[in-house]
XYZ file of C-alpha atoms in Angstrom:
521
model
C 0.000 0.000 0.000
C 1.413 3.402 -0.977
C 2.417 5.771 1.769
C 0.632 9.129 1.559
C 2.384 12.462 1.663
C 0.676 13.155 5.004
C 1.933 9.830 6.416
C 5.503 10.494 5.300
C 5.474 13.905 6.953
C 4.129 12.267 10.086
C 6.964 9.709 9.982
C 9.522 12.509 9.851
C 7.931 14.195 12.867
C 7.942 10.867 14.727
C 11.648 10.413 13.932
C 12.389 13.866 15.267
C 10.314 13.206 18.402
C 12.105 9.913 19.039
C 15.472 11.595 18.845
C 14.303 14.458 21.047
C 12.932 12.008 23.645
C 16.210 10.121 23.782
C 18.016 13.413 24.199
C 15.705 14.436 27.052
C 16.232 11.149 28.896
C 19.995 11.510 28.638
C 19.820 15.121 29.793
C 17.951 14.042 32.932
C 20.287 11.120 33.611
C 23.612 12.821 33.024
C 24.446 16.302 34.262
C 27.077 16.975 31.586
C 24.765 16.004 28.745
C 22.639 19.120 28.025
C 25.272 21.133 26.193
C 26.569 18.099 24.277
C 23.075 17.072 23.249
C 22.062 20.531 22.146
C 25.129 20.612 19.916
C 24.384 17.091 18.641
C 20.794 17.966 17.765
C 21.889 21.154 16.043
C 24.516 19.219 14.086
C 22.143 16.390 13.159
C 19.145 18.391 12.027
C 20.655 21.603 10.726
C 24.410 21.806 10.253
C 24.855 18.489 8.397
C 22.017 19.315 6.021
C 22.772 22.958 5.280
C 23.433 23.690 1.614
C 22.183 20.265 0.527
C 18.955 19.698 -1.407
C 15.953 18.984 0.866
C 15.117 15.453 1.904
C 13.845 13.185 4.676
C 15.270 13.789 8.140
C 18.025 11.228 8.865
C 18.272 9.281 12.090
C 21.657 9.211 13.841
C 24.077 6.583 12.471
C 21.567 4.854 10.166
C 20.213 7.833 8.233
C 17.113 7.001 6.152
C 17.966 3.324 5.658
C 14.969 1.970 7.587
C 12.547 4.129 5.602
C 13.292 2.403 2.281
C 11.123 -0.406 0.920
C 13.927 -2.812 0.037
C 11.659 -4.937 -2.198
C 10.707 -1.919 -4.262
C 13.103 0.969 -3.571
C 11.748 2.955 -6.524
C 8.395 3.250 -4.739
C 10.028 4.957 -1.750
C 12.137 7.173 -3.985
C 9.009 8.148 -5.958
C 7.255 9.144 -2.723
C 10.223 11.276 -1.718
C 10.184 12.775 -5.216
C 6.613 13.963 -4.601
C 7.588 15.437 -1.236
C 10.933 17.046 -2.031
C 11.089 17.525 -5.784
C 13.302 16.192 -8.588
C 16.585 16.538 -6.686
C 16.833 15.676 -2.999
C 19.150 14.258 -0.352
C 18.898 10.880 1.352
C 21.258 9.585 4.002
C 22.369 5.945 3.556
C 23.653 6.751 6.141
C 25.921 9.392 4.562
C 24.399 12.036 2.261
C 23.602 11.002 -1.274
C 22.027 13.322 -3.834
C 19.161 11.640 -5.711
C 18.448 12.679 -9.299
C 14.776 11.805 -9.710
C 13.532 13.376 -12.944
C 14.467 13.092 -16.598
C 15.354 16.780 -16.741
C 17.787 16.509 -13.815
C 19.317 13.289 -15.166
C 19.820 14.868 -18.571
C 21.382 17.994 -17.077
C 23.763 16.074 -14.806
C 24.701 12.976 -16.817
C 24.741 14.410 -20.343
C 25.197 18.186 -20.335
C 27.599 18.048 -17.382
C 28.520 14.391 -17.827
C 32.261 14.792 -17.308
C 31.741 16.317 -13.852
C 29.475 13.434 -12.778
C 31.514 10.549 -14.257
C 33.325 9.517 -11.061
C 32.608 6.530 -8.835
C 32.479 6.680 -5.031
C 34.934 4.543 -3.110
C 33.661 2.413 -0.269
C 34.720 -0.486 1.896
C 32.525 -3.059 0.143
C 34.024 -2.153 -3.244
C 37.628 -1.366 -2.332
C 38.182 -4.778 -0.717
C 38.126 -6.207 -4.256
C 40.240 -3.471 -5.880
C 43.224 -3.591 -3.516
C 41.998 -0.338 -1.924
C 42.748 1.626 -5.098
C 41.602 5.237 -4.682
C 40.162 5.351 -8.194
C 38.861 1.776 -8.262
C 39.667 -0.816 -10.886
C 38.082 -2.805 -13.679
C 35.296 -0.998 -15.575
C 32.166 -0.547 -13.448
C 33.846 0.598 -10.216
C 36.709 2.501 -11.813
C 37.209 6.165 -12.666
C 39.833 8.499 -14.061
C 42.488 7.674 -16.630
C 42.417 3.903 -16.034
C 38.663 3.752 -16.558
C 38.868 5.824 -19.738
C 41.604 3.613 -21.223
C 40.045 0.276 -20.286
C 36.552 1.306 -21.395
C 37.850 2.599 -24.727
C 39.808 -0.623 -25.273
C 36.716 -2.705 -24.431
C 34.701 -0.684 -26.961
C 37.368 -1.420 -29.550
C 37.213 -5.156 -28.854
C 33.415 -5.135 -29.077
C 33.652 -3.462 -32.477
C 36.331 -5.886 -33.717
C 34.218 -8.860 -32.634
C 31.388 -7.545 -34.756
C 29.063 -6.214 -32.087
C 26.305 -4.524 -34.023
C 27.106 -6.574 -37.106
C 26.236 -10.010 -38.429
C 29.170 -11.806 -36.735
C 27.790 -11.103 -33.265
C 24.300 -12.168 -34.289
C 25.665 -15.485 -35.516
C 27.310 -16.088 -32.138
C 24.068 -15.308 -30.338
C 21.846 -17.477 -32.544
C 24.271 -20.393 -32.165
C 23.662 -20.441 -28.412
C 19.926 -19.803 -28.820
C 19.695 -22.835 -31.121
C 21.444 -24.911 -28.451
C 18.911 -23.750 -25.856
C 15.962 -24.525 -28.167
C 17.356 -28.014 -28.792
C 17.524 -28.610 -25.050
C 13.951 -27.431 -24.475
C 12.642 -29.492 -27.411
C 14.348 -32.583 -25.989
C 12.503 -31.976 -22.713
C 9.153 -31.470 -24.453
C 9.165 -34.466 -26.839
C 6.431 -32.665 -28.768
C 4.211 -32.412 -25.688
C 3.504 -29.679 -23.173
C 5.349 -29.763 -19.848
C 5.675 -27.680 -16.694
C 9.020 -25.928 -16.726
C 11.021 -23.284 -14.886
C 12.490 -21.238 -17.740
C 15.206 -19.697 -15.566
C 17.764 -22.442 -16.235
C 17.592 -22.530 -20.064
C 17.490 -18.722 -20.322
C 20.316 -18.262 -17.805
C 22.571 -20.802 -19.488
C 21.908 -19.370 -22.938
C 22.719 -15.773 -21.926
C 25.715 -16.941 -19.875
C 27.079 -18.896 -22.825
C 26.772 -15.853 -25.088
C 28.758 -13.617 -22.750
C 31.228 -16.381 -21.826
C 31.853 -17.020 -25.514
C 32.740 -13.358 -25.894
C 34.753 -12.880 -22.681
C 36.280 -16.319 -21.982
C 35.990 -18.147 -25.293
C 34.089 -21.092 -23.817
C 30.578 -22.148 -22.822
C 28.733 -24.690 -20.711
C 26.482 -27.631 -21.430
C 23.151 -28.036 -19.683
C 23.611 -29.674 -16.310
C 27.206 -28.444 -15.934
C 27.754 -28.098 -12.154
C 30.430 -25.426 -12.712
C 27.854 -23.135 -14.319
C 25.389 -23.623 -11.471
C 28.118 -22.896 -8.920
C 29.173 -19.771 -10.799
C 25.570 -18.524 -11.175
C 24.897 -19.102 -7.472
C 27.985 -17.048 -6.567
C 26.825 -14.077 -8.616
C 23.239 -14.286 -7.321
C 24.496 -14.347 -3.730
C 26.847 -11.387 -4.234
C 24.133 -9.221 -5.820
C 21.690 -10.116 -3.063
C 24.066 -9.554 -0.135
C 25.613 -6.310 -1.405
C 22.221 -4.572 -1.234
C 21.404 -5.856 2.257
C 21.072 -3.281 5.006
C 23.793 -4.921 7.116
C 26.394 -4.814 4.313
C 25.476 -1.234 3.441
C 25.890 -0.285 7.105
C 29.385 -1.798 7.104
C 30.130 0.158 3.946
C 29.273 3.346 5.818
C 31.103 2.328 9.012
C 33.965 -0.051 8.061
C 34.872 -0.498 11.744
C 31.842 -2.818 11.924
C 33.574 -5.263 9.566
C 35.154 -6.942 12.575
C 31.705 -8.122 13.721
C 30.381 -11.593 12.737
C 27.863 -10.388 10.133
C 26.642 -13.343 7.993
C 25.776 -11.290 4.898
C 29.191 -9.583 4.948
C 31.018 -12.891 5.361
C 29.143 -14.420 2.414
C 29.653 -11.313 0.299
C 33.403 -11.287 0.928
C 33.889 -15.031 0.373
C 31.765 -15.187 -2.776
C 33.276 -12.013 -4.209
C 36.823 -13.313 -3.875
C 35.741 -16.703 -5.265
C 34.491 -14.933 -8.409
C 37.753 -13.020 -8.645
C 39.760 -16.279 -8.449
C 37.583 -17.768 -11.192
C 38.588 -15.061 -13.651
C 42.232 -15.047 -12.560
C 42.376 -18.799 -13.253
C 40.784 -18.263 -16.671
C 43.450 -15.651 -17.465
C 46.240 -18.053 -16.450
C 44.820 -20.680 -18.809
C 44.808 -18.125 -21.630
C 48.393 -17.103 -20.863
C 49.540 -20.710 -21.277
C 48.088 -20.896 -24.796
C 48.385 -17.274 -25.887
C 48.828 -16.686 -29.602
C 49.746 -13.299 -31.015
C 48.680 -13.990 -34.601
C 45.257 -14.034 -36.207
C 41.975 -12.832 -34.736
C 41.753 -13.047 -30.933
C 39.390 -15.729 -29.694
C 37.831 -13.612 -26.963
C 38.150 -10.515 -24.798
C 40.784 -11.997 -22.471
C 43.084 -12.987 -25.327
C 42.686 -9.565 -26.956
C 43.534 -7.871 -23.660
C 46.600 -10.068 -23.063
C 47.886 -9.166 -26.516
C 47.412 -5.476 -25.692
C 49.321 -6.003 -22.433
C 52.239 -7.370 -24.431
C 52.184 -4.294 -26.664
C 51.750 -1.779 -23.813
C 54.275 -3.279 -21.396
C 54.952 0.055 -19.713
C 51.293 1.016 -19.267
C 50.341 0.334 -15.611
C 46.634 0.314 -16.476
C 46.999 -2.883 -18.508
C 47.643 -5.667 -16.012
C 46.254 -9.080 -15.092
C 44.393 -7.865 -12.012
C 42.557 -5.143 -13.940
C 41.755 -7.710 -16.647
C 40.204 -10.058 -14.061
C 37.978 -7.285 -12.707
C 37.040 -6.038 -16.181
C 36.131 -9.591 -17.266
C 33.956 -9.995 -14.182
C 32.256 -6.666 -14.886
C 31.486 -7.679 -18.466
C 30.207 -11.092 -17.387
C 27.973 -9.812 -14.575
C 26.720 -6.809 -16.530
C 26.001 -8.922 -19.595
C 24.311 -11.716 -17.675
C 22.134 -10.569 -14.810
C 19.998 -7.805 -16.296
C 19.262 -9.680 -19.543
C 18.237 -12.906 -17.807
C 16.107 -11.041 -15.269
C 14.341 -8.997 -17.958
C 13.445 -12.124 -19.946
C 12.159 -13.943 -16.855
C 9.947 -10.969 -16.022
C 8.779 -10.798 -19.639
C 7.492 -14.385 -19.550
C 5.880 -13.794 -16.141
C 3.947 -10.787 -17.462
C 2.890 -12.699 -20.585
C 1.234 -15.258 -18.297
C -0.839 -12.406 -16.863
C -1.508 -10.887 -20.285
C -2.086 -13.724 -22.803
C -3.483 -11.222 -25.292
C -0.109 -9.454 -25.390
C 1.633 -12.793 -25.962
C -0.703 -13.627 -28.830
C -0.201 -10.247 -30.523
C 3.580 -10.655 -30.270
C 3.349 -14.176 -31.721
C 1.199 -13.041 -34.635
C 3.647 -10.262 -35.459
C 6.625 -12.657 -35.276
C 4.922 -15.188 -37.556
C 3.891 -12.493 -40.014
C 7.480 -11.272 -40.413
C 9.581 -14.441 -39.975
C 7.286 -17.425 -40.375
C 9.429 -20.467 -39.497
C 12.695 -18.666 -40.230
C 15.216 -17.690 -37.573
C 14.380 -14.177 -36.306
C 17.011 -11.575 -37.165
C 17.753 -8.279 -35.490
C 17.981 -6.294 -38.739
C 14.212 -6.660 -39.265
C 13.203 -5.625 -35.749
C 11.540 -2.421 -37.008
C 8.959 -4.621 -38.714
C 7.919 -5.838 -35.246
C 6.871 -2.627 -33.449
C 4.563 -4.371 -30.981
C 7.307 -6.810 -29.946
C 9.740 -3.928 -29.390
C 7.090 -2.041 -27.431
C 6.431 -5.090 -25.237
C 10.109 -5.580 -24.412
C 10.452 -1.881 -23.572
C 7.331 -1.921 -21.391
C 8.743 -4.878 -19.442
C 11.952 -2.907 -18.868
C 9.923 0.088 -17.689
C 7.453 -1.582 -15.362
C 10.039 -3.910 -13.797
C 13.000 -1.498 -13.539
C 15.547 -4.311 -13.214
C 18.185 -2.077 -11.585
C 16.433 -0.219 -8.740
C 19.846 0.639 -7.262
C 21.756 2.317 -10.056
C 25.465 2.337 -9.283
C 26.166 5.737 -7.687
C 28.214 8.422 -9.388
C 30.644 10.865 -7.782
C 31.358 14.441 -8.768
C 34.987 14.844 -9.780
C 34.831 18.639 -9.507
C 32.653 21.330 -7.951
C 29.447 21.671 -9.940
C 26.106 23.486 -9.837
C 22.949 21.607 -10.712
C 19.414 23.014 -10.659
C 20.434 25.805 -8.306
C 22.324 23.544 -5.869
C 26.095 23.691 -5.443
C 27.695 20.253 -5.115
C 31.289 20.065 -3.992
C 33.856 17.704 -5.491
C 33.375 14.179 -4.136
C 29.580 14.408 -3.681
C 27.884 11.022 -4.172
C 24.998 11.092 -6.641
C 22.344 8.403 -7.217
C 20.513 8.422 -10.587
C 16.961 7.172 -10.013
C 15.613 5.963 -13.348
C 12.803 4.028 -11.665
C 11.251 7.257 -10.419
C 11.158 8.516 -14.003
C 9.515 5.293 -15.229
C 6.663 5.775 -12.758
C 6.295 9.527 -13.280
C 2.775 10.196 -14.570
C 4.025 13.162 -16.610
C 5.884 10.770 -18.873
C 3.940 7.541 -18.441
C 0.224 7.910 -17.619
C -1.123 5.140 -15.366
C 2.419 3.861 -14.766
C 1.302 0.907 -12.626
C -0.428 -0.655 -15.640
C 1.383 -2.968 -18.053
C 0.559 -1.429 -21.424
C 2.949 -1.949 -24.391
C 0.825 0.406 -26.517
C 2.345 3.392 -24.702
C 5.433 2.838 -26.892
C 3.501 2.920 -30.179
C 2.535 6.041 -32.121
C -0.836 6.705 -33.726
C 0.236 4.735 -36.820
C 1.326 1.678 -34.848
C 5.069 2.278 -35.228
C 7.469 1.855 -32.318
C 7.988 5.166 -30.536
C 11.161 5.645 -28.524
C 10.665 7.857 -25.502
C 13.617 9.984 -24.331
C 12.629 9.310 -20.703
C 13.175 5.564 -21.160
C 16.856 4.730 -20.589
C 17.229 1.156 -19.282
C 20.961 1.171 -20.103
C 21.722 4.473 -18.425
C 22.679 7.894 -19.743
C 25.852 9.804 -20.485
C 29.440 8.669 -20.088
C 28.475 5.737 -17.846
C 26.015 4.185 -20.296
C 26.157 0.376 -20.179
C 29.123 -0.842 -22.224
C 27.221 -3.910 -23.442
C 24.009 -2.103 -24.466
C 24.101 -3.276 -28.086
C 24.792 -6.877 -27.085
C 21.925 -6.795 -24.572
C 19.514 -5.391 -27.164
C 20.435 -8.191 -29.580
C 19.998 -10.827 -26.889
C 16.647 -9.529 -25.659
C 15.141 -9.254 -29.127
C 16.454 -12.546 -30.528
C 15.693 -14.602 -27.428
C 12.223 -13.111 -26.908
C 11.153 -13.569 -30.525
C 12.598 -17.076 -30.840
C 10.961 -18.293 -27.620
C 7.533 -16.958 -28.636
C 7.955 -18.294 -32.173
C 8.654 -21.803 -30.871
C 6.449 -22.053 -27.775
C 3.306 -20.838 -26.105
C 3.551 -20.078 -22.386
C 0.528 -20.580 -20.147
C -0.107 -20.586 -16.390
C -0.144 -24.017 -14.773
C -3.737 -25.092 -14.348
C -4.805 -25.176 -10.717
C -1.809 -23.128 -9.541
C -1.606 -19.383 -8.829
C 0.061 -17.057 -11.306
C 3.685 -16.141 -10.595
C 4.174 -13.519 -7.930
C 5.041 -10.067 -9.228
C 6.716 -9.222 -5.921
C 10.394 -8.356 -6.233
C 13.217 -10.001 -4.302
C 15.620 -7.803 -2.364
C 18.997 -7.186 -3.979
C 20.883 -5.057 -6.488
C 18.488 -6.291 -9.180
C 14.702 -6.703 -9.173
C 14.668 -10.488 -9.512
C 11.329 -12.337 -9.847
C 10.568 -15.136 -7.464
C 10.944 -18.633 -8.862
C 7.990 -19.838 -10.931
C 7.059 -22.526 -13.416
C 4.763 -22.327 -16.389
C 3.250 -24.663 -18.954
C 5.404 -24.688 -22.105
C 3.565 -25.802 -25.251
C 5.370 -26.367 -28.572
C 3.875 -24.384 -31.445
C 2.729 -26.437 -34.396
C 4.747 -26.188 -37.589
C 3.713 -23.064 -39.428
C 2.246 -23.493 -42.874
C 3.825 -20.491 -44.574
């Protein structure tokens, strides 16, 4: 149930009263306390917040952490947007400036993108980057190293044919393998199936082919182990206990289960990529086309021997960033897409009819996607309504900057909130409703909205955006071309409740998978 503006104001007053009551009790109990407490209250509720955009009153030590709906953070951020406007401050538990409208995001991330291109350092990140001040890898890096590694990764993507037919051939190869596996399970009949495994393995194989030059077979225990590690890391990193340790690293000495798991699993992932690099080093060839990203990077290391930014450790982190970024959001989006199609069979049927009209029995191809406006609109509407990344990775100002009348000093942490935009009624009327037609114009053509940016904006736009778009389109169209997905008779529809974590992951569900009859075209 949504919290009203009146209720949120009341909650702030209650927070203030609680703090004041505690202060009063201490003043009565301890004779030296009055002056200290008066200073503390003044510091907490005025001095710390002066000059910052408005926002909810923070509690001592924990800030606004307890006020956030961890299953749907965007809902809380949207409520604060109504109360405080398009730019406001939250304390998690340190101040973080939230950019909560398309206009503010455009101004900060595009028009002043260079000033907002930094990444904040924190205990939970720096433990994996050898405490480097400017981070390492791609996602958690900034400065000269980030610019060089990102530019090199772009170059490798281009050389591997991303955006051209070579990449599409790689993708369809792994999709065909997935379809063969599903068909073997069906034997021409309908079955109850959890689609997470085939989708996850297919997407993982695509990105592993690109990054590591290898892929897994269905049932491979190494893949399941690897997937479980990533799922656990993304779940634990967003937990309140780990975020509290990030704010107060001294707490790391305490036996906190989520922190222990996060640390162990994070280093296990790092070792996985370091081992893969060692295997590549043993069989490295300098001639011909590189097999994958790791081999291309190792060749560049040999050329740039004196460049400190090209090293094995940075390669391991960059490989992990590409793998995680290319895997999690795509798999999650497709799982949500099938879940929503179970709720909206009419949408599924319209997509199927459009796919059959354009491709018939032929393999769908990305080049003809504009002939499938309703399919594109459906995929985009899934991305909007689900908002797979409720916790966008924060930015950091690398210089003093003014934004919408507020002066932000160098080092200010900024949180882009795309989910707030996706549920803003100015851009998307009746945002709670799943309605693909909102992305079609009056003539039925796909209509791109500038407020819809599932891959981010500005200098920190997702490096693998083109690959993800290929995967989403080709997997979605192929699955609907081959199968019909229905709810399991006698069982409830899948829950649309989100799971807590860095990504909005659907809860596990099964559906009835029915093979489509051969099309007479």
